[in-house]
GROMACS .gro file of C-alpha atoms in nm:
model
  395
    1UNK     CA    1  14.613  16.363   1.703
    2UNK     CA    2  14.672  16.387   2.075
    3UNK     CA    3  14.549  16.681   2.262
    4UNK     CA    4  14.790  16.947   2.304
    5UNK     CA    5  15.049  16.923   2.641
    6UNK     CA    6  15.194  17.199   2.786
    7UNK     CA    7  15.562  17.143   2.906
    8UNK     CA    8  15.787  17.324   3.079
    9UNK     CA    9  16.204  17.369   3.009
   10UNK     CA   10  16.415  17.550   3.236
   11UNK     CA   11  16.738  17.653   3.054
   12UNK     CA   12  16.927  17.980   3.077
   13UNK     CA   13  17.063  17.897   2.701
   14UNK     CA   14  16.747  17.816   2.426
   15UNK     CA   15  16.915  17.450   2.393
   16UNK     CA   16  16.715  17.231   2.614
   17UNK     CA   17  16.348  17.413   2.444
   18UNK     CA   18  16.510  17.388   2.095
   19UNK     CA   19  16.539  16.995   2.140
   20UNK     CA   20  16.222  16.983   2.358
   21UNK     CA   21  16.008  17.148   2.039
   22UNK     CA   22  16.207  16.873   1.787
   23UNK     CA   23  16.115  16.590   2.019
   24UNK     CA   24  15.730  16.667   1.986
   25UNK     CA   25  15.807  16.748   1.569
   26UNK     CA   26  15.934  16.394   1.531
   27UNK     CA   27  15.675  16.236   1.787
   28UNK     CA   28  15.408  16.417   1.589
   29UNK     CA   29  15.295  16.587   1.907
   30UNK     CA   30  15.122  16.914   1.950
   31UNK     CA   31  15.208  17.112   2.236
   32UNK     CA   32  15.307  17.451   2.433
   33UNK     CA   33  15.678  17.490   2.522
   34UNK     CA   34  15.697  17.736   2.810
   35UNK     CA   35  16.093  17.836   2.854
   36UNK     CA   36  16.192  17.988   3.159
   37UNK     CA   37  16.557  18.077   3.250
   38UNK     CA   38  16.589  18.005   3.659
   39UNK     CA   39  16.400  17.758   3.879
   40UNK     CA   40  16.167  17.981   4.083
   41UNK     CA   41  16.020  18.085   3.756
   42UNK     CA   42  15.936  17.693   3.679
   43UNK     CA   43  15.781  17.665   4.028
   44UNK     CA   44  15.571  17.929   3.908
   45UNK     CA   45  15.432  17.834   3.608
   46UNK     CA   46  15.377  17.449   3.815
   47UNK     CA   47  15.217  17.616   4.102
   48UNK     CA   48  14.962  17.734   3.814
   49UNK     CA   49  14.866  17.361   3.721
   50UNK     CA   50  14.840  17.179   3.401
   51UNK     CA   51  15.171  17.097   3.342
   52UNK     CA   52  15.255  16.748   3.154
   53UNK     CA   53  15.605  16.756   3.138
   54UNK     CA   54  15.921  16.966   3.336
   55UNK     CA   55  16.254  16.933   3.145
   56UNK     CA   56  16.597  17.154   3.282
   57UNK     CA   57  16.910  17.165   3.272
   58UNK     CA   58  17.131  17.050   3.554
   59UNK     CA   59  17.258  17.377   3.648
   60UNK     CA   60  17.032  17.709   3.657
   61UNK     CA   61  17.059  18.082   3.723
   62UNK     CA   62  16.926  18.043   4.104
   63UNK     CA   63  16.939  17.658   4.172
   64UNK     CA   64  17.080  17.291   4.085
   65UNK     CA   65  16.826  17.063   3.874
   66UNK     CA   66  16.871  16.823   4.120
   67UNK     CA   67  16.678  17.106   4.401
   68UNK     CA   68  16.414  17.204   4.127
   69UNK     CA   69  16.355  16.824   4.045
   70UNK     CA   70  16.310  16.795   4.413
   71UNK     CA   71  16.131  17.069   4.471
   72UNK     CA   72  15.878  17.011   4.169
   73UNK     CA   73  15.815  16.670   4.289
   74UNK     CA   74  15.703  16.817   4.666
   75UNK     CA   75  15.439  17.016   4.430
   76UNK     CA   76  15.321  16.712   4.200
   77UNK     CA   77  15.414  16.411   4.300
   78UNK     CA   78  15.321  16.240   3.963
   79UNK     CA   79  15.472  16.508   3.730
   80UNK     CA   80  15.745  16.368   3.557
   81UNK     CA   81  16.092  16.524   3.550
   82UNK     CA   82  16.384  16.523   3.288
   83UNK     CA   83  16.711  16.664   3.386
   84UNK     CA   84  16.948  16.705   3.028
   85UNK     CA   85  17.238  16.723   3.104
   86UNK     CA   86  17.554  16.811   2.844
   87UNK     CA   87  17.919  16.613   2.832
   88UNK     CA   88  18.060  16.865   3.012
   89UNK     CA   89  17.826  16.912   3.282
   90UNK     CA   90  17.902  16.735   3.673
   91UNK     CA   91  17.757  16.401   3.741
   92UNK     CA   92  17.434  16.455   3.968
   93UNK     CA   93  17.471  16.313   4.326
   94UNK     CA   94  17.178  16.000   4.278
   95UNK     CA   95  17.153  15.911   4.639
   96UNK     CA   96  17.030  16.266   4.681
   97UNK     CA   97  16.734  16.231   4.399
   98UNK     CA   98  16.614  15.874   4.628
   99UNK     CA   99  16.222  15.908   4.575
  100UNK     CA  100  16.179  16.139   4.283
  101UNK     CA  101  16.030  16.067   4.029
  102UNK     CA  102  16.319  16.179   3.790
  103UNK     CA  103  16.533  16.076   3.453
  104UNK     CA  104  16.880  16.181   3.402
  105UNK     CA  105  16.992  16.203   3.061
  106UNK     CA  106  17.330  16.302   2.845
  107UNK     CA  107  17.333  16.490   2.553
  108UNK     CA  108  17.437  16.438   2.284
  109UNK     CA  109  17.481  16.038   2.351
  110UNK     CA  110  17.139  15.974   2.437
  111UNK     CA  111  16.958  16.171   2.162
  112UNK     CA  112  16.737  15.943   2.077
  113UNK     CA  113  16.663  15.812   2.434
  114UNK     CA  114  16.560  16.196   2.474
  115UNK     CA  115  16.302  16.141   2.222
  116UNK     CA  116  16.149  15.756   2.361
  117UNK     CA  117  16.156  15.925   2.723
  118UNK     CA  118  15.933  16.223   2.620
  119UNK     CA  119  15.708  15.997   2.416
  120UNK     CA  120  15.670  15.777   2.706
  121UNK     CA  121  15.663  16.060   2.955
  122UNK     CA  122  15.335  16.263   2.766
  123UNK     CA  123  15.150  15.931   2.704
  124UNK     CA  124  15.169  15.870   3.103
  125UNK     CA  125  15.383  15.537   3.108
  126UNK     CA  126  15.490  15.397   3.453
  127UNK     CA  127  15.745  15.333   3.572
  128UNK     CA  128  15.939  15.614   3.386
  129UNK     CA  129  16.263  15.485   3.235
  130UNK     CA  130  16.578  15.524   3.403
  131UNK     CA  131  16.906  15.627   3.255
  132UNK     CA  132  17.038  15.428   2.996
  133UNK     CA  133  17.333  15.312   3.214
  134UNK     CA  134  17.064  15.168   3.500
  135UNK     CA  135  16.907  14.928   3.233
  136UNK     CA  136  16.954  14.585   3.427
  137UNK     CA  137  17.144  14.349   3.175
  138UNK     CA  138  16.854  14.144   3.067
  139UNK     CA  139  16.896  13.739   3.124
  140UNK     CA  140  16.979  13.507   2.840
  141UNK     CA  141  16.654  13.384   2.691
  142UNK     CA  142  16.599  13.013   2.497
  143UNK     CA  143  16.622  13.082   2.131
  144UNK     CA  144  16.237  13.021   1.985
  145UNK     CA  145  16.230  12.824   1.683
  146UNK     CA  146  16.072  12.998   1.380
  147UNK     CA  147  15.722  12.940   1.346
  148UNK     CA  148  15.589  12.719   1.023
  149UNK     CA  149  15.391  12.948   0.784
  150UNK     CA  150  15.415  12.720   0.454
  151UNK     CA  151  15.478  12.856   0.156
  152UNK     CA  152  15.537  13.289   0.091
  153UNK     CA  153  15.264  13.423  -0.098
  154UNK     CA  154  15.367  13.539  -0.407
  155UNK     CA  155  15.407  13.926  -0.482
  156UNK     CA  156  15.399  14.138  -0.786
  157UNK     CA  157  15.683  14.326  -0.730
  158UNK     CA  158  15.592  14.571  -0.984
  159UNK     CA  159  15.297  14.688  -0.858
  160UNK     CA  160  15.514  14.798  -0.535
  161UNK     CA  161  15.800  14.961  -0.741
  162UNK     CA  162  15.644  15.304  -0.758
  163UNK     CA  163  15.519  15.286  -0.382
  164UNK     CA  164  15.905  15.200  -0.303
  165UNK     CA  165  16.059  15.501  -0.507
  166UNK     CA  166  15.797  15.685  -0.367
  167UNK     CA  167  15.875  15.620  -0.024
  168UNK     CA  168  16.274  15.647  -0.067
  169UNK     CA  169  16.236  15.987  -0.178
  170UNK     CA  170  16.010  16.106   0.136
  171UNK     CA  171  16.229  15.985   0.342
  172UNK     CA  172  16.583  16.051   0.205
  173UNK     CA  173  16.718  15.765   0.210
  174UNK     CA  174  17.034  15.592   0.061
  175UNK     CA  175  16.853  15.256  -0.027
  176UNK     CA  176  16.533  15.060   0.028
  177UNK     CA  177  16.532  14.679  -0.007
  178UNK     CA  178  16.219  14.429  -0.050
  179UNK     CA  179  16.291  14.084   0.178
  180UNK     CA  180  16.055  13.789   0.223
  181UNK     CA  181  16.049  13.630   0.549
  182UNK     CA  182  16.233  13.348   0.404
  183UNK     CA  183  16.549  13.606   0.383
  184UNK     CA  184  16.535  13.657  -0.025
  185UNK     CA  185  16.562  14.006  -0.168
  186UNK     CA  186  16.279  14.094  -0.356
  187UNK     CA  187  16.345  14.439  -0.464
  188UNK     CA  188  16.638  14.698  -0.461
  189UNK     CA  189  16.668  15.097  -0.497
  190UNK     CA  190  16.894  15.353  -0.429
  191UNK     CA  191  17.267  15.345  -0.359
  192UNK     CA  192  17.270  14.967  -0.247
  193UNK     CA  193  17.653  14.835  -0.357
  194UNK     CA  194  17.786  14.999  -0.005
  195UNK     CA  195  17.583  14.754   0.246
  196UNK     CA  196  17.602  14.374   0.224
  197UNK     CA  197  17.216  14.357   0.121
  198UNK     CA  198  17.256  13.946   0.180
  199UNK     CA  199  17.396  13.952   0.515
  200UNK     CA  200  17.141  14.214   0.580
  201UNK     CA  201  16.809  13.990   0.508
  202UNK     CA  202  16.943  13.690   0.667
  203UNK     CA  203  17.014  13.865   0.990
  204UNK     CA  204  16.669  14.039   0.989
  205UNK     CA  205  16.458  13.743   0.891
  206UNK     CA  206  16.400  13.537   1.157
  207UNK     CA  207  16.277  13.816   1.377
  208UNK     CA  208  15.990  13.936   1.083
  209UNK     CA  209  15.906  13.539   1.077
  210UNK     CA  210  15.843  13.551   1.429
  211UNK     CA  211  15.556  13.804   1.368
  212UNK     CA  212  15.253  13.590   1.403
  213UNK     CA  213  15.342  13.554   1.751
  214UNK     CA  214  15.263  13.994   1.788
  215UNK     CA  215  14.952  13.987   1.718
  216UNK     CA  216  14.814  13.751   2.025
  217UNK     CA  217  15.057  13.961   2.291
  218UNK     CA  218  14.973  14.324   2.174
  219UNK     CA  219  14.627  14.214   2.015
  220UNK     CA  220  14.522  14.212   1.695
  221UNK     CA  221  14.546  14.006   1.376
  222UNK     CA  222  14.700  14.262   1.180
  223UNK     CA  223  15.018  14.374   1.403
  224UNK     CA  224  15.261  14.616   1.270
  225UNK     CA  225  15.630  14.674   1.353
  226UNK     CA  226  15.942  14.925   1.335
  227UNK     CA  227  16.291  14.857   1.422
  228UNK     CA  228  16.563  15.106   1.433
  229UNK     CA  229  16.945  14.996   1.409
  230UNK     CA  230  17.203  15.252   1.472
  231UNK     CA  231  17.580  15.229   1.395
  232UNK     CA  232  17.862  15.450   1.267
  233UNK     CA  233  17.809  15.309   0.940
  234UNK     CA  234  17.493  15.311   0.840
  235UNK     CA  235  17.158  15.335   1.032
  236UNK     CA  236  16.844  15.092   0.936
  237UNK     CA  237  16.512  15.085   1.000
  238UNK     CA  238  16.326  14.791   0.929
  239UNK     CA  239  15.913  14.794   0.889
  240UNK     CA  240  15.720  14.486   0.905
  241UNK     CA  241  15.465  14.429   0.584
  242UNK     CA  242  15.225  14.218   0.675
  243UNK     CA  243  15.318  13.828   0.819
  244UNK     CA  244  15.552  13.739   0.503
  245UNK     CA  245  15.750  14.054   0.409
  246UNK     CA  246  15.912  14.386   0.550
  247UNK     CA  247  16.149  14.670   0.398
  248UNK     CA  248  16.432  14.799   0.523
  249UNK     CA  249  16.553  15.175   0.465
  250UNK     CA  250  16.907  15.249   0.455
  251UNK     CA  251  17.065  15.564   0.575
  252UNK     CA  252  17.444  15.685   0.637
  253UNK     CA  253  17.551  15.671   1.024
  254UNK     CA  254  17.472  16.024   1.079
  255UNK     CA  255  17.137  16.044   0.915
  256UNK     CA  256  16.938  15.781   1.054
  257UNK     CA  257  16.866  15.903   1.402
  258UNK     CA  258  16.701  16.282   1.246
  259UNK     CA  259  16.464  16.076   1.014
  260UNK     CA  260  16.244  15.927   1.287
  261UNK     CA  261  15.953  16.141   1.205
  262UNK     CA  262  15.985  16.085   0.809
  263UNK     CA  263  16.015  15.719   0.861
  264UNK     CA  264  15.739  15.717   1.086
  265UNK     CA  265  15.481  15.909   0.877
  266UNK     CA  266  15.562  15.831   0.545
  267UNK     CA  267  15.675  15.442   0.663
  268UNK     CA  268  15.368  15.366   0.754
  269UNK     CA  269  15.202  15.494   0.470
  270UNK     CA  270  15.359  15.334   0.222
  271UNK     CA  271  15.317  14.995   0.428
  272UNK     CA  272  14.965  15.061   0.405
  273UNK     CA  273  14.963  15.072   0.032
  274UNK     CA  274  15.194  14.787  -0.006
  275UNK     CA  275  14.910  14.599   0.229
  276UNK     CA  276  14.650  14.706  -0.025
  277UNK     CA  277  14.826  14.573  -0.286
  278UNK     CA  278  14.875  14.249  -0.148
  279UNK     CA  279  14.511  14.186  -0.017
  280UNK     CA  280  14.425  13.931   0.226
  281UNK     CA  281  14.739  13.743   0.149
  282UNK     CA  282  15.000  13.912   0.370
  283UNK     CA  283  14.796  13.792   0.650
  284UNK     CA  284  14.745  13.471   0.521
  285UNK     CA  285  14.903  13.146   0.675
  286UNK     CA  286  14.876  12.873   0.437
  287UNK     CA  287  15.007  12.522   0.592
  288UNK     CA  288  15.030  12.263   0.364
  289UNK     CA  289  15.063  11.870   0.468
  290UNK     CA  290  15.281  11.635   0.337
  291UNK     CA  291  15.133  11.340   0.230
  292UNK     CA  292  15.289  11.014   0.239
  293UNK     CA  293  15.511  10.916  -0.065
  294UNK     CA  294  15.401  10.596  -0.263
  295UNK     CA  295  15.614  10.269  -0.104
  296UNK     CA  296  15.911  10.147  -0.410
  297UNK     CA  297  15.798   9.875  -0.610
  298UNK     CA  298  15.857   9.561  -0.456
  299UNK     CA  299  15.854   9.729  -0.049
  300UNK     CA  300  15.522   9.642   0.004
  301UNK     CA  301  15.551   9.275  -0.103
  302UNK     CA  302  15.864   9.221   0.136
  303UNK     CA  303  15.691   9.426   0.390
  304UNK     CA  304  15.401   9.159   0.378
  305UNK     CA  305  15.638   8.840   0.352
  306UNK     CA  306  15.797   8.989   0.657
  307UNK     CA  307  15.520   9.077   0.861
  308UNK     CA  308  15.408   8.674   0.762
  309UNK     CA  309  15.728   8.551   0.906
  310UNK     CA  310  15.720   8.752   1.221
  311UNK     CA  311  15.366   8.637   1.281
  312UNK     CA  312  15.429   8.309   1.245
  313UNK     CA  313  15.753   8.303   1.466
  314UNK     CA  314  15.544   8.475   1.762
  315UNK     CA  315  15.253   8.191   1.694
  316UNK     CA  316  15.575   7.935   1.715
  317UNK     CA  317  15.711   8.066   1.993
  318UNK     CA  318  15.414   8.137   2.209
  319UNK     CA  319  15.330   7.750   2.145
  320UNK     CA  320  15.662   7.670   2.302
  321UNK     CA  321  15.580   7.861   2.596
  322UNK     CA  322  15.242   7.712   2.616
  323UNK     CA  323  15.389   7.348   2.597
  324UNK     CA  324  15.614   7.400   2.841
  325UNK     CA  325  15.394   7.570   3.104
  326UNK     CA  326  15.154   7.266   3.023
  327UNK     CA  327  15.432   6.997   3.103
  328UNK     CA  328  15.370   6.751   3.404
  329UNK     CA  329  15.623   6.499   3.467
  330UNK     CA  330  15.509   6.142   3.447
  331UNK     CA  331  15.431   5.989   3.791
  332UNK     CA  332  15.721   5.726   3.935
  333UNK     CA  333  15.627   5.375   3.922
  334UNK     CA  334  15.476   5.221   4.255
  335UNK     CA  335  15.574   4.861   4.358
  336UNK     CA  336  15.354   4.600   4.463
  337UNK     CA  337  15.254   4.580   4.818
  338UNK     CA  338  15.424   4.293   5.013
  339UNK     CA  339  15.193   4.021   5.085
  340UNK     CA  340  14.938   4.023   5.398
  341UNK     CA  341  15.143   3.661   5.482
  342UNK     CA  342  15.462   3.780   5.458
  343UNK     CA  343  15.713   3.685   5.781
  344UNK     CA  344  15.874   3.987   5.828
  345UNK     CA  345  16.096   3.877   6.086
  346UNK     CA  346  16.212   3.564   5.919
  347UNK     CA  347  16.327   3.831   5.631
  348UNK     CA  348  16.517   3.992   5.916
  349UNK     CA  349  16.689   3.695   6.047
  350UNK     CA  350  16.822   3.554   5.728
  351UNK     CA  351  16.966   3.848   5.688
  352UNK     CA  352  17.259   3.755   6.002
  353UNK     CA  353  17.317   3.407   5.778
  354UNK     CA  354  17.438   3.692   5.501
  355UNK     CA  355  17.827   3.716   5.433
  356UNK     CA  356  17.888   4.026   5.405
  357UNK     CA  357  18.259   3.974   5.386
  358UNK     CA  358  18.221   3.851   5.010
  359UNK     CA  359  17.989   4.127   4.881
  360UNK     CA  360  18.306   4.306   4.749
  361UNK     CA  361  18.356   4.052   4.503
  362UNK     CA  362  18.049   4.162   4.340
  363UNK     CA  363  18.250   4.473   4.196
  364UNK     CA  364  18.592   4.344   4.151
  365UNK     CA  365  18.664   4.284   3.803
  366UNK     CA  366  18.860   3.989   3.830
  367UNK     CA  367  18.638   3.786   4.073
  368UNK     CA  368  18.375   3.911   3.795
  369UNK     CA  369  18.598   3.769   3.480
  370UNK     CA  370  18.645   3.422   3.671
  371UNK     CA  371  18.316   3.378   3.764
  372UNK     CA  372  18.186   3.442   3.386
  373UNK     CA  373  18.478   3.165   3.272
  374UNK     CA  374  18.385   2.919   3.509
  375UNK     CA  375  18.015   2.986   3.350
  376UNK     CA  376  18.108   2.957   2.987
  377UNK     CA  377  18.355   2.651   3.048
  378UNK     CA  378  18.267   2.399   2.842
  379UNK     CA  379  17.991   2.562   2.657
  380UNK     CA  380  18.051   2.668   2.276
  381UNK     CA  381  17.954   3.004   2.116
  382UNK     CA  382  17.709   3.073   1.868
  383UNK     CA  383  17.877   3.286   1.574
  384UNK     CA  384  17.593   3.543   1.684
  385UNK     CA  385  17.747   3.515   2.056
  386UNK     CA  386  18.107   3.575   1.968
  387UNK     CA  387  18.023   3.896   1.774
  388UNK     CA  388  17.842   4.046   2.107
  389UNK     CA  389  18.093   3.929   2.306
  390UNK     CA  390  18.374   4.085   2.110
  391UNK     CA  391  18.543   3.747   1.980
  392UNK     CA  392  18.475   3.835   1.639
  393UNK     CA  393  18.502   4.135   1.460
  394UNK     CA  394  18.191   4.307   1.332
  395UNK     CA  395  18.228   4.407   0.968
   0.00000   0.00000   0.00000
């Protein structure tokens, strides 16, 4: 249990201490609400020290919040400042609250903002968060693929039964519902026909698989998480059971948001018993390997003829290449040197007796035909001669 705080409301109605004392009920926070109607009386009781917290209302008997947050932060410039405002209050003037260390919140829209601001507020948690409509628009992220965890453990569900009616009694709930990480309802009480129960486990899965990944960033093997979904409808909260399973507790639209402190003691409690029940196996990650399934009769033979083939092309083909790259062309035939003797300008001479004018008849057919029938006048053919020359037919 923290150490008692001492806070400080300035209200001239007993609204703004009523919520500030149900804020520290559901935080399970011990502390001294000092009320005080005007803003000189607040300056007071911070002027005497060992204040945690200063919460008023936007308007008071003597002053504007905005002065007294001003004001108050001049006196401690680390004490931090909520001004709750109501619908029908006027819009405070922000460019005149530059440099204060200051929240501004709405009633009754931001109820449960109220109640996160205080928490953060007492356990001394910079920066301070600013006004729900200030919340920068965070940037699309990647989606993360869901971590591999092999198979769910199982669970004996009816060892947990009694823990679960337990728990949806504490709390008041409509329905509680059992889910594996894997999406599949496990269990089921209460009123549970009005809420698609399906839907419900599919949507919420992936983000309880993804809770191996808490326990490196906030430290820890054995992480533990709460998430809170609010709608006209119906309003969930979701607890995380160890690495493989988590609840979810079902309440109508208007009852969800006053069952923070129930949920949050008696939640937890029962998460801790369903983690005794369950041993060392809700924070057990159990990969298993797939082993290689057995070739079909037959594969591994054509596998081996194949690989053969392909072997034995590359071996041909590589031989090819080899050939070639080893190929030298024959060398040309040399002629035989003339003769030391020879008169080379006798050869030259002769060659003016030459004439030249008939050396066309050595490729005119006709001259060609005559001179071979002036040859073969007279002479008889062989049979053997007329068949080359064409006389006779071949058979």
């Amino acid at each position: 249990m923290a150490s008692p705080y001492r806070i400080v409301t300035a209200d001239r109605t007993p609204l703004i201490p009523t919520l500030t004392r149900a804020a520290l009920d559901l935080l399970e926070r011990s502390g001294t609400v000092i009320s005080v109607p005007s803003g000189q009386a607040a300056l007071a009781e911070l002027k005497r020290g060992e204040v945690d917290l200063l919460i008023c209302a936007p308007t008071l008997a003597d002053m504007r919040g905005a002065e007294l947050a001003l004001q108050a932060h001049r006196l401690n410039a680390d004490l931090p400042i909520v001004i709750l405002a109501g619908s029908d209050d006027p819009a405070e003037d922000q460019s005149a609250l530059e440099g204060s260390l200051f929240v501004h919140l709405e009633r009754p829209a931001d109820g449960e903002q109220f109640v996160r601001v205080v928490r953060a507020m007492l356990d001394g948690e910079p920066p301070f968060p600013p006004p729900v409509e200030a919340l920068p628009v965070p940037l699309p992220v990647a989606s993360v693929p869901v971590p591999d965890l092999g198979p769910v453990p199982p669970v004996d569900v009816g060892a947990l039964a009694d823990i679960l009616a337990t728990l949806l009694n504490d709390v008041g709930a409509m329905a509680v519902v059992l889910v594996d990480r894997t999406g599949k309802i496990l269990q089921e009480m209460g009123a549970v026909g009005y809420l698609d129960r399906d839907r419900l486990s599919a949507t919420l899965a992936p983000t309880f698989a993804g809770m191996v990944r808490i326990g490196p960033l906030v430290g820890g093997a054995r992480p533990q998480a709460m998430h809170f979904y609010d709608g006209e409808d119906f309003d969930i909260f979701a607890l995380a059971v160890g690495l493989h399973h988590f609840i979810c507790l079902i309440f109508e639209g208007t009852a969800g948001s006053r069952a923070f402190g129930a949920v949050t003691m008696f939640g937890r409690r029962a998460v801790n018993e369903m983690l005794a029940v369950l041993g060392e196996a809700a924070f057990t990650i159990t990969v298993v390997k797939e082993e290689a399934a057995p070739p079909a009769p037959g594969t591994r033979r054509k596998s081996a003829k194949r690989k053969t083939q392909e072997i034995r092309l590359a071996e041909l083909q590589q031989a090819q290449v080899e050939k070639a790259a080893s190929y030298q062309p024959p060398p040309p035939e040399s002629l035989e040197p003339l003769p030391e003797d020879v008169d080379l300008e006798a050869v030259l001479s002769s060659l003016d007796k030459v004439d030249l004018s008939q050396a066309d008849d050595l490729f005119d057919p006709e001259q060609l035909a005559r001179i071979a029938a002036e040859k073969l006048a007279g002479e008889r053919l062989s049979y053997d001669d007329a068949r080359q020359l064409g006389v006779l037919k071949q058979d």
